[in-house]
XYZ file of N, CA and C in Angstrom:
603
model
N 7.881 160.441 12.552
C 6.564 160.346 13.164
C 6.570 159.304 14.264
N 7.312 158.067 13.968
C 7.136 157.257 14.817
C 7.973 157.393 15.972
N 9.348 157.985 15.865
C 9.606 158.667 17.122
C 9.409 159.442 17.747
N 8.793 160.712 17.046
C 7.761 161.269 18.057
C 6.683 160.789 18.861
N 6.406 159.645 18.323
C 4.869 159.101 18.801
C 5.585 158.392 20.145
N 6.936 157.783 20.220
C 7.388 156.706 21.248
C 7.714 157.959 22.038
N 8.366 158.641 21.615
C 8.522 160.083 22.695
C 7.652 160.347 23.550
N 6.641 160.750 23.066
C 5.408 160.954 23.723
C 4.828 159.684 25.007
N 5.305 158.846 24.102
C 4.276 157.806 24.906
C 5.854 157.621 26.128
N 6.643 157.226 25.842
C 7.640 157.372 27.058
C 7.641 158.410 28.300
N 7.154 159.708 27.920
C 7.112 160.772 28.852
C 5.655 160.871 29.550
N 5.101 160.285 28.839
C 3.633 160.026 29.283
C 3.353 158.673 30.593
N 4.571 157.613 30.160
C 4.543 156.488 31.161
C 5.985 157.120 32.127
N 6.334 157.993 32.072
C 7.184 158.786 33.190
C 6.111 158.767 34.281
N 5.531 160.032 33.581
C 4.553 160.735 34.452
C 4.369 159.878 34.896
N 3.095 158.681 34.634
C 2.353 158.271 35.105
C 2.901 157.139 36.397
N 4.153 156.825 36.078
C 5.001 155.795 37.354
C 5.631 156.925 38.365
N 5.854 158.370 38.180
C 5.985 159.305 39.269
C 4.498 159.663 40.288
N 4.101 159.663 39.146
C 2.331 159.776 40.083
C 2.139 158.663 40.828
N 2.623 157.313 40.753
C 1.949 156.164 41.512
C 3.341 156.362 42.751
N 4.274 156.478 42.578
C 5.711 156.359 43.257
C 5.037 157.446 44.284
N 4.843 158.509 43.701
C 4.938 159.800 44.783
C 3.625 159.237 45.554
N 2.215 158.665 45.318
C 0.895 158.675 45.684
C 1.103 157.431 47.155
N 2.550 156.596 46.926
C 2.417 155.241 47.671
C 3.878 155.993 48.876
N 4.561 156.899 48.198
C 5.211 157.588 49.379
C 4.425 158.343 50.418
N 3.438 159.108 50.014
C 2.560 159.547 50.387
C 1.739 158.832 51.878
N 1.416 158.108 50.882
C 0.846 156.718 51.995
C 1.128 156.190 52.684
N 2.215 155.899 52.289
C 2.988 155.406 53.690
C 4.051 155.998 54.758
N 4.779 157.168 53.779
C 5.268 157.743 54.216
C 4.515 158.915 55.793
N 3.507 159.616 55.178
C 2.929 160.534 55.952
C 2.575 160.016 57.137
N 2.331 158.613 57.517
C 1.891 158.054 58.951
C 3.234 158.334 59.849
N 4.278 158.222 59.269
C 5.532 158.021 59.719
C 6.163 159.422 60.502
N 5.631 160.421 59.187
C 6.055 161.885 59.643
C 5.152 162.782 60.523
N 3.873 162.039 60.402
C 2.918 163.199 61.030
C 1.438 161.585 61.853
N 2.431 160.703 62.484
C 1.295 159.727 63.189
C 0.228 160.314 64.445
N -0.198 161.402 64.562
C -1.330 161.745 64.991
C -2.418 162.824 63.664
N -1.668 162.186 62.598
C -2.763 162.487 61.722
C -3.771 162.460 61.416
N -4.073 160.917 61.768
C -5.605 160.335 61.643
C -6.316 160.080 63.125
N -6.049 160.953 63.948
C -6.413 160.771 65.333
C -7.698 161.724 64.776
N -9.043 160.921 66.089
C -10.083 160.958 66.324
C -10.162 162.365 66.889
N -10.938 163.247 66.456
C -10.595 164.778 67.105
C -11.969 164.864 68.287
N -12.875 164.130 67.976
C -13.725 163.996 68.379
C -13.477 163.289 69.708
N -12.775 161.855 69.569
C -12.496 161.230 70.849
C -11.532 161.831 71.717
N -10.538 162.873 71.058
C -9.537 163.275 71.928
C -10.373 164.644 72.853
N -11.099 165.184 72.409
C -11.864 166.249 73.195
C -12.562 165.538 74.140
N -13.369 164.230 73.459
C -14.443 163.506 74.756
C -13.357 163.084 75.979
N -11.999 162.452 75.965
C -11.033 162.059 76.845
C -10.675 163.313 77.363
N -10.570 164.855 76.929
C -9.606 165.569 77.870
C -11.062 166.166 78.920
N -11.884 166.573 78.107
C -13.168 166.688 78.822
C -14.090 166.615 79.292
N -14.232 164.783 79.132
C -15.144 163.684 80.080
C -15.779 163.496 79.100
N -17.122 162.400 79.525
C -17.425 162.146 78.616
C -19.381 162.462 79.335
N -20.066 163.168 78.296
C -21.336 163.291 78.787
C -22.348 162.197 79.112
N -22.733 162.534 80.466
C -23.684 161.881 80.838
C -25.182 162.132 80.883
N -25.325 163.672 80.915
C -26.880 163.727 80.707
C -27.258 165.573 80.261
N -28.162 165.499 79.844
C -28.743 166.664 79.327
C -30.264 167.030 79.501
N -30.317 168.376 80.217
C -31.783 168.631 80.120
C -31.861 169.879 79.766
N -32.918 170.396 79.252
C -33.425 171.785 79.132
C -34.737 171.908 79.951
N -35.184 173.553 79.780
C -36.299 174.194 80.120
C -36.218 175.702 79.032
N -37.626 175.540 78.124
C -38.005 176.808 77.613
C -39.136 177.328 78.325
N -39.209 178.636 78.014
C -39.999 179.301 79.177
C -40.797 180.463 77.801
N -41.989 180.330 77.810
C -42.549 181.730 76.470
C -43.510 182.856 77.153
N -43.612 183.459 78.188
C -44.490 183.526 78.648
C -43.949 185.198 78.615
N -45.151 186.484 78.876
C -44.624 187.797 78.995
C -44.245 188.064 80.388
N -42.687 188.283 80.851
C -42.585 188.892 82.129
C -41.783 190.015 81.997
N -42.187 191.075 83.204
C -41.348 191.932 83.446
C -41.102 192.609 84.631
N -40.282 193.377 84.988
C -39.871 194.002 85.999
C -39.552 195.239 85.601
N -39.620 196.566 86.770
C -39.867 197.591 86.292
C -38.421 198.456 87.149
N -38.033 199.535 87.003
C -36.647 200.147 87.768
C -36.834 200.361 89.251
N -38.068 200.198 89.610
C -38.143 200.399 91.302
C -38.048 198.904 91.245
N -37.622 197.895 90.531
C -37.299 196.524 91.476
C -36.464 196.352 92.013
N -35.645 196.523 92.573
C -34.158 196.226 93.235
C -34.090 195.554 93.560
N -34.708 194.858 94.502
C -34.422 193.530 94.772
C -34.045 192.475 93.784
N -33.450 191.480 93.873
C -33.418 190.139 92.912
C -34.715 189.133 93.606
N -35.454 189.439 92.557
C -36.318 188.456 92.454
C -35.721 186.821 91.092
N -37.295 185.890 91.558
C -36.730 184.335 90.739
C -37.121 184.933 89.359
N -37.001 184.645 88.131
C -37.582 184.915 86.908
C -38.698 184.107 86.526
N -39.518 184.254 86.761
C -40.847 183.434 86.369
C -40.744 181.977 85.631
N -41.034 181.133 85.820
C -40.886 179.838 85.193
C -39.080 179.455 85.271
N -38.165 180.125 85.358
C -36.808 179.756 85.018
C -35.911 178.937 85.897
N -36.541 177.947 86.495
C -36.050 176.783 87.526
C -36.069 175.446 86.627
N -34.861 174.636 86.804
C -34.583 173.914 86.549
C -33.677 172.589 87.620
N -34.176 171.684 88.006
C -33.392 170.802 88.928
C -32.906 169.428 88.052
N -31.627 169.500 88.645
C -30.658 168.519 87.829
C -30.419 167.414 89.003
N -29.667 166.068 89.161
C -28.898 165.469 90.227
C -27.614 164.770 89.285
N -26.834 165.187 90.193
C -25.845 164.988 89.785
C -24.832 163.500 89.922
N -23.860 162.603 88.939
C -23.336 161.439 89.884
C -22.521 161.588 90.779
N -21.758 162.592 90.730
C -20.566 162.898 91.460
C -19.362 162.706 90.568
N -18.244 163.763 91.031
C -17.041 163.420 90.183
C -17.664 163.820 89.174
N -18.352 164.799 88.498
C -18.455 165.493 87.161
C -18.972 167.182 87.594
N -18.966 167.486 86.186
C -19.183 169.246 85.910
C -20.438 169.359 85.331
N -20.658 170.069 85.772
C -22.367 171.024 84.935
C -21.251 171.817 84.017
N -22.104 172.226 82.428
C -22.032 173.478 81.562
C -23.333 173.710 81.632
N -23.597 175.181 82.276
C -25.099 175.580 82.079
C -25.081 177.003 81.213
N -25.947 176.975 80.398
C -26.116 178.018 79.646
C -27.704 178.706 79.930
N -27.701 180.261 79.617
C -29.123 180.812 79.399
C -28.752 181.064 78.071
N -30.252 181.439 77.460
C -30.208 182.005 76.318
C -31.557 182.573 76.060
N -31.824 184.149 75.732
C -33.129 184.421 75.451
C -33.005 186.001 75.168
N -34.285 186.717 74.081
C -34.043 187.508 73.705
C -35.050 188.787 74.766
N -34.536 189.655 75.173
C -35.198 190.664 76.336
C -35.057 191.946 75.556
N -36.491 192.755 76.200
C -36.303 193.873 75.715
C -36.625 195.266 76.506
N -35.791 196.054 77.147
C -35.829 197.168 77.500
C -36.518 198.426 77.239
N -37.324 198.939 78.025
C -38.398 199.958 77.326
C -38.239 201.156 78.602
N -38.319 202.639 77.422
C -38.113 203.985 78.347
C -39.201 204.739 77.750
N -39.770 205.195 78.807
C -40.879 206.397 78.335
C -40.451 207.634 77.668
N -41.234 208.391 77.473
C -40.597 209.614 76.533
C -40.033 210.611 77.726
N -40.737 210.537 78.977
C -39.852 211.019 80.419
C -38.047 210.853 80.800
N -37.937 209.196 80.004
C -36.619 208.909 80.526
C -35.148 210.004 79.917
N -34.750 210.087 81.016
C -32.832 210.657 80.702
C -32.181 209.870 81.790
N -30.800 209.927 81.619
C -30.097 209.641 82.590
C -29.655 208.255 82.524
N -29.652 207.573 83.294
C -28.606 205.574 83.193
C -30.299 204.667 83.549
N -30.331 203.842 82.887
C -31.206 202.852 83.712
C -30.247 201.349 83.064
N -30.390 200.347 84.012
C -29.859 199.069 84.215
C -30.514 198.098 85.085
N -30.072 197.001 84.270
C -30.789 195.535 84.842
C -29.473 194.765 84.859
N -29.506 193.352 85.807
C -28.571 192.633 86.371
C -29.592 191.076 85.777
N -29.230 190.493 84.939
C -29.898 188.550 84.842
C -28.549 187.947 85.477
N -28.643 187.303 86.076
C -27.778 185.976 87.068
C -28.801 184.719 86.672
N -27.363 183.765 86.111
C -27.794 182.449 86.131
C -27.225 181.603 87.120
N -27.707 181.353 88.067
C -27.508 180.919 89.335
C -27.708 179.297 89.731
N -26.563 178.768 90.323
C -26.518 177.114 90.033
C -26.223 177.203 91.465
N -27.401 176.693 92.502
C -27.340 176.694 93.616
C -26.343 175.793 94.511
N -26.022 176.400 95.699
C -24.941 175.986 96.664
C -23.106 175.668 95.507
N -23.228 176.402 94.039
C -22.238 176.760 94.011
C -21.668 177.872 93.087
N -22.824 178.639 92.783
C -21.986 180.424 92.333
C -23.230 181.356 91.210
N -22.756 181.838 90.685
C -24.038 182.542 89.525
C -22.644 182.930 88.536
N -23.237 183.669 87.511
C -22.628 184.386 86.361
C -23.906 185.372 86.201
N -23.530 186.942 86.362
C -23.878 187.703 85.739
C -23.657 188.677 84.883
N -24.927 189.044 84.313
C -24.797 190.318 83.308
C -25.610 191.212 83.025
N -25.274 192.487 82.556
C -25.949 193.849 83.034
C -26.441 194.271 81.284
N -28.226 194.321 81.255
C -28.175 195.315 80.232
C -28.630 196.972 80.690
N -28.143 197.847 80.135
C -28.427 198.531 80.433
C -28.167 200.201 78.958
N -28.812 201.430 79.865
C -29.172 202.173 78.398
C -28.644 203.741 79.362
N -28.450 204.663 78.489
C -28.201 206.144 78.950
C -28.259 206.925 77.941
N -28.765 208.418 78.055
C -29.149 209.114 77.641
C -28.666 210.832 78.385
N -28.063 211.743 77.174
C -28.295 212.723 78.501
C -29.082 214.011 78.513
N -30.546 213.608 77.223
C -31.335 214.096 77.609
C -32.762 213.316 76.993
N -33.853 213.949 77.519
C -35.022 213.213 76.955
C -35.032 213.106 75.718
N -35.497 211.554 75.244
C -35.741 211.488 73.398
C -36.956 212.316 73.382
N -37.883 212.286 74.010
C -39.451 212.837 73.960
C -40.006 211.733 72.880
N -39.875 210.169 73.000
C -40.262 209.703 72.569
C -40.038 208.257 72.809
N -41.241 207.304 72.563
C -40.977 205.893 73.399
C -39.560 205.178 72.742
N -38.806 204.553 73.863
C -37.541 203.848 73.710
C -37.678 202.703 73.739
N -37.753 201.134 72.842
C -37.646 200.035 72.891
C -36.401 199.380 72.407
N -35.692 198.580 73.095
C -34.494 198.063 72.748
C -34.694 196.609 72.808
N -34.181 195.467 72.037
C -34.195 194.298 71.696
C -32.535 193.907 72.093
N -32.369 193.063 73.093
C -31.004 192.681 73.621
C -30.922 190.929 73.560
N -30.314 190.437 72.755
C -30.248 189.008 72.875
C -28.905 188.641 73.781
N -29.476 187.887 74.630
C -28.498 187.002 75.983
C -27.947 186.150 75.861
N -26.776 185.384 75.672
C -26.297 184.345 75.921
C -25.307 184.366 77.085
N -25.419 183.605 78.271
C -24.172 183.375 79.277
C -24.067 181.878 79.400
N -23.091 181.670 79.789
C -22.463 180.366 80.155
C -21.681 180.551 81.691
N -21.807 179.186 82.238
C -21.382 179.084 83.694
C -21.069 177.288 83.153
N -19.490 177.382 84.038
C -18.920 175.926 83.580
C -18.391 175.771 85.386
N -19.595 174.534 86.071
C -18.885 174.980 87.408
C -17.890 174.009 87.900
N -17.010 173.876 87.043
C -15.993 173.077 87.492
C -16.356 171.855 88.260
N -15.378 170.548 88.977
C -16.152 169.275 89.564
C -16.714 169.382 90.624
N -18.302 168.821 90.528
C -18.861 169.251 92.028
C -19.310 167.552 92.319
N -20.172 167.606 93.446
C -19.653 166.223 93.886
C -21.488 166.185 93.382
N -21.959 164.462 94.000
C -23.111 163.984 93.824
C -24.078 164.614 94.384
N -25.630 164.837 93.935
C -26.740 165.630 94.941
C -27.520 166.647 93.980
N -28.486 166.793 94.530
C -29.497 167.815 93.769
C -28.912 169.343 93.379
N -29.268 169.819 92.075
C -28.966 171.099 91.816
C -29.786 172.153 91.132
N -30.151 173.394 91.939
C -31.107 173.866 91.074
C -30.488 174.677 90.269
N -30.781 175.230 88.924
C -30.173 176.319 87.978
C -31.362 176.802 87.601
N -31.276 178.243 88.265
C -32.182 179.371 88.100
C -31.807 180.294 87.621
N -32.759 181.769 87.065
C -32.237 182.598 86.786
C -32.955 184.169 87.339
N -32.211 184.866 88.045
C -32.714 186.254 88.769
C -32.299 187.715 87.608
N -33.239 188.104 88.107
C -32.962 189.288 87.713
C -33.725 190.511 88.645
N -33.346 191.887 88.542
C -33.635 192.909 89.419
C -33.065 194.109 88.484
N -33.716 195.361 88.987
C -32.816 196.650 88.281
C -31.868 197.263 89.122
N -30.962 198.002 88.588
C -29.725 198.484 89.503
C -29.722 200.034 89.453
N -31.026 200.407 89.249
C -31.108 201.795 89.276
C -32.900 202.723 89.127
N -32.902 203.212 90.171
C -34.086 203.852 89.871
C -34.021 204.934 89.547
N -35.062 205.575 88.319
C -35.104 206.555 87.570
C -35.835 207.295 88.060
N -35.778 208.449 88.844
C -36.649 208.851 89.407
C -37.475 210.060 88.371
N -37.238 210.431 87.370
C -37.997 211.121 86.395
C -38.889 210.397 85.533
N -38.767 208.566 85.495
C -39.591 208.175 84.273
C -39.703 206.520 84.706
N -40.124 205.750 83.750
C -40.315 204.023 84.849
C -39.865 203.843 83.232
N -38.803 202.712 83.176
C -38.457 202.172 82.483
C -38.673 200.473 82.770
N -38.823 199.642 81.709
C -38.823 198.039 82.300
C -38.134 197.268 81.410
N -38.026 195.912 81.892
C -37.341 195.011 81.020
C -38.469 193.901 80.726
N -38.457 193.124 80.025
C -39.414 192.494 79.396
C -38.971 191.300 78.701
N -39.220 190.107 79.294
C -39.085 188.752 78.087
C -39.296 188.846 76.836
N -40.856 189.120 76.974
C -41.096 189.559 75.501
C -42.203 190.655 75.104
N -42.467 191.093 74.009
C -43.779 191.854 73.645
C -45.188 191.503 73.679
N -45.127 189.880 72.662
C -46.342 189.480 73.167
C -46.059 187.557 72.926
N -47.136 187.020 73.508
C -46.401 185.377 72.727
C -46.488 184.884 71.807
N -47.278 185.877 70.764
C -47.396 185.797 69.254
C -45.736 185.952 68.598
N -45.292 186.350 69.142
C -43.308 186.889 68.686
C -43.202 185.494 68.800
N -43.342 184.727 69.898
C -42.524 183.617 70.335
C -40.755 183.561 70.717
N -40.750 184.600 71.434
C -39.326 184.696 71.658
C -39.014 184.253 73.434
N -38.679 182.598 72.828
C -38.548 182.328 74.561
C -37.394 182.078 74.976
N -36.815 182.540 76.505
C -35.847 182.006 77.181
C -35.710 180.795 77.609
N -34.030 180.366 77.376
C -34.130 178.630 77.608
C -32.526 178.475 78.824
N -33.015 177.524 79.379
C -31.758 177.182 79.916
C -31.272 175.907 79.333
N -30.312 175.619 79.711
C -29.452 174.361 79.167
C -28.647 173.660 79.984
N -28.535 172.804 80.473
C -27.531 172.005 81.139
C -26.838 170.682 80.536
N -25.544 170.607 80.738
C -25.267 169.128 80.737
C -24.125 168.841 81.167
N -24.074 167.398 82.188
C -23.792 167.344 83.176
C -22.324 165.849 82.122
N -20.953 166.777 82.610
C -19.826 165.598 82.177
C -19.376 164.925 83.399
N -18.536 164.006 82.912
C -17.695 163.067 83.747
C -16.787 163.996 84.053
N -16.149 163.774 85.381
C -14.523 164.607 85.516
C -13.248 163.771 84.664
């Protein structure tokens, strides 16, 4: 009995001096094999990609729309935003907002819209929603399209910047009027927002 009992307790204080041996190799060892282990992941992204200096938004809730005889690019109602910049840094500008496309029971054929988020004196990003059919539903068409774009405009120098957003249709239907629409009503509360923020280079 009693050598079983020292048995036990011997294999038991094994273990337990391999567990501390292996736990302090561990410790000290792993800095040795892998020393960007405990690096800041956070600070190494703020260093490769500047470090932020400022942030603004604009939400916008209001009902707008435009109809398939718009062609032109018109401004989007409320969707101006002016930034200034220090120089030697980047804008990330984002839109984001949910739109919805509507066809009469007349419509067949392609209808399309163009939103551009447009960051003046240096480029836009656009994108097209759009719907086809190749014959009449004979019945009203509402579609719900949620937007997100991004525009990253690389280093621009110091000075005022506006970030707007256009939109227009890229096709007229000549059998039926289709439109696009912010929203249904402002009871939904579904508003478009822009976003900016402005890094160091």
């Amino acid at each position: 009995m009693g050598k079983n009992g020292s048995s036990i307790g011997t294999i038991l204080a094994s273990v337990f001096i391999t567990l501390i041996l292996s736990g302090a190799g561990m410790y000290f060892g792993m800095p040795l094999l892998f020393p960007n282990l405990n690096a800041n992941l956070n600070g190494d992204i703020e260093e490769e990609g500047g470090n932020l200096l400022q942030t603004k938004s604009l939400e916008v809730n209001t009902v707008d729309y435009i109809n398939d005889f718009d062609l032109t690019y018109t401004k989007m109602p409320g969707m101006e935003l002016n930034i200034t910049t220090s120089g030697n840094s980047s804008l990330y500008v984002s839109l984001e907002g949910l739109f919805f496309l509507g066809m009469d029971n007349l419509f067949s054929g392609f209808t399309g819209y163009n939103l551009s988020l447009v960051v003046s004196r240096i480029g836009n990003r656009t994108t097209m929603i759009f719907y086809y059919i190749q014959t009449s539903p004979s019945a009203f068409i509402y579609e719900s399209h949620n937007i997100y774009m991004t525009f990253d405009t690389g280093t621009i120098s110091a000075g005022d910047y506006t970030i707007s957003v256009y939109w227009r249709s890229i096709s007229d239907n000549p059998g039926a009027i289709t439109t696009l629409t912010t929203e249904v009503q402002n009871a939904y509360h579904c508003p478009r927002k822009i976003y900016v923020q402005e890094f160091s280079a």
